[in-house]
Amino acid sequence: MSTNKDVTSLIDISKAAYKILEYKQGLNKSEFMDDDKTQSSILYQLLIIGEATKRISQEFRKQNLNIPCSLQPIPQSLSMILHQKDRKLEV
């Protein structure tokens, strides 16, 4: 059974993913790479996804094996991105 925390986390992930798609819409790779504001906005949404994945309970993960809970590397990947300040974000 899902807890309120799991449901809230999944909603946060879904909303953040939708915003990423919305922010990136209409931009080609070159435009995106030159747009620091959009990159920043997308990075913020990725941070929300990373934090939300940390809140998903082990019980939920075990009961929903069809959902790729290999989401665990997301927070570590985001940490690497944040600490590489000289690199531009590529989505």
Coordinates of C-alpha atoms in Angstrom, one line a residue, residues 13-87:
I13 CA 8.2 13.8 -9.9
S14 CA 5.4 14.0 -12.5
K15 CA 5.0 17.8 -12.2
A16 CA 8.7 18.4 -12.4
A17 CA 9.1 16.2 -15.5
Y18 CA 6.2 18.0 -17.2
K19 CA 7.8 21.4 -16.4
I20 CA 11.1 20.2 -17.9
L21 CA 9.3 19.2 -21.1
E22 CA 7.5 22.5 -21.1
Y23 CA 10.7 24.6 -20.6
K24 CA 12.6 22.7 -23.3
Q25 CA 9.8 22.8 -25.9
G26 CA 10.6 24.7 -29.0
L27 CA 14.3 25.0 -28.3
N28 CA 16.9 23.2 -30.4
K29 CA 20.1 22.0 -28.8
S30 CA 22.1 25.1 -29.7
E31 CA 19.4 27.5 -28.4
F32 CA 19.1 25.4 -25.2
M33 CA 22.9 25.4 -24.7
D34 CA 22.9 29.2 -24.9
D35 CA 20.0 29.7 -22.6
D36 CA 21.2 29.8 -19.0
K37 CA 17.8 30.6 -17.6
T38 CA 16.2 27.6 -19.1
Q39 CA 19.1 25.4 -18.0
S40 CA 18.8 26.7 -14.5
S41 CA 15.0 26.1 -14.5
I42 CA 15.5 22.5 -15.7
L43 CA 18.2 21.9 -13.2
Y44 CA 15.9 23.0 -10.4
Q45 CA 13.2 20.6 -11.6
L46 CA 15.8 17.8 -11.7
L47 CA 16.7 18.6 -8.1
I48 CA 13.0 18.3 -7.2
I49 CA 12.9 14.9 -8.9
G50 CA 16.0 13.8 -7.1
E51 CA 14.7 14.8 -3.7
A52 CA 11.3 13.2 -4.4
T53 CA 13.0 9.9 -5.4
K54 CA 14.7 9.9 -2.0
R55 CA 11.3 10.0 -0.3
I56 CA 9.8 7.0 -2.0
S57 CA 9.5 4.2 0.5
Q58 CA 11.2 0.8 0.2
E59 CA 7.8 -0.8 0.6
F60 CA 6.5 1.1 -2.4
R61 CA 9.6 0.2 -4.5
K62 CA 9.2 -3.5 -3.6
Q63 CA 5.4 -3.5 -4.5
N64 CA 6.0 -1.7 -7.8
L65 CA 8.8 -3.5 -9.5
N66 CA 7.5 -2.3 -12.9
I67 CA 8.5 1.2 -12.0
P68 CA 12.2 1.7 -12.5
C69 CA 13.3 2.5 -9.0
S70 CA 16.8 2.6 -10.4
L71 CA 15.9 6.2 -9.7
Q72 CA 18.2 5.9 -6.8
P73 CA 21.2 7.1 -8.9
I74 CA 19.4 10.3 -9.7
P75 CA 20.3 12.2 -6.5
Q76 CA 24.0 11.1 -6.9
S77 CA 24.0 12.2 -10.6
L78 CA 22.5 15.6 -9.7
S79 CA 25.1 16.1 -7.0
M80 CA 27.8 15.5 -9.6
I81 CA 26.2 18.0 -12.0
L82 CA 26.0 20.6 -9.3
H83 CA 29.6 20.3 -8.4
Q84 CA 30.8 20.6 -12.0
K85 CA 30.2 24.3 -12.3
D86 CA 32.2 24.7 -15.5
R87 CA 30.0 22.3 -17.5

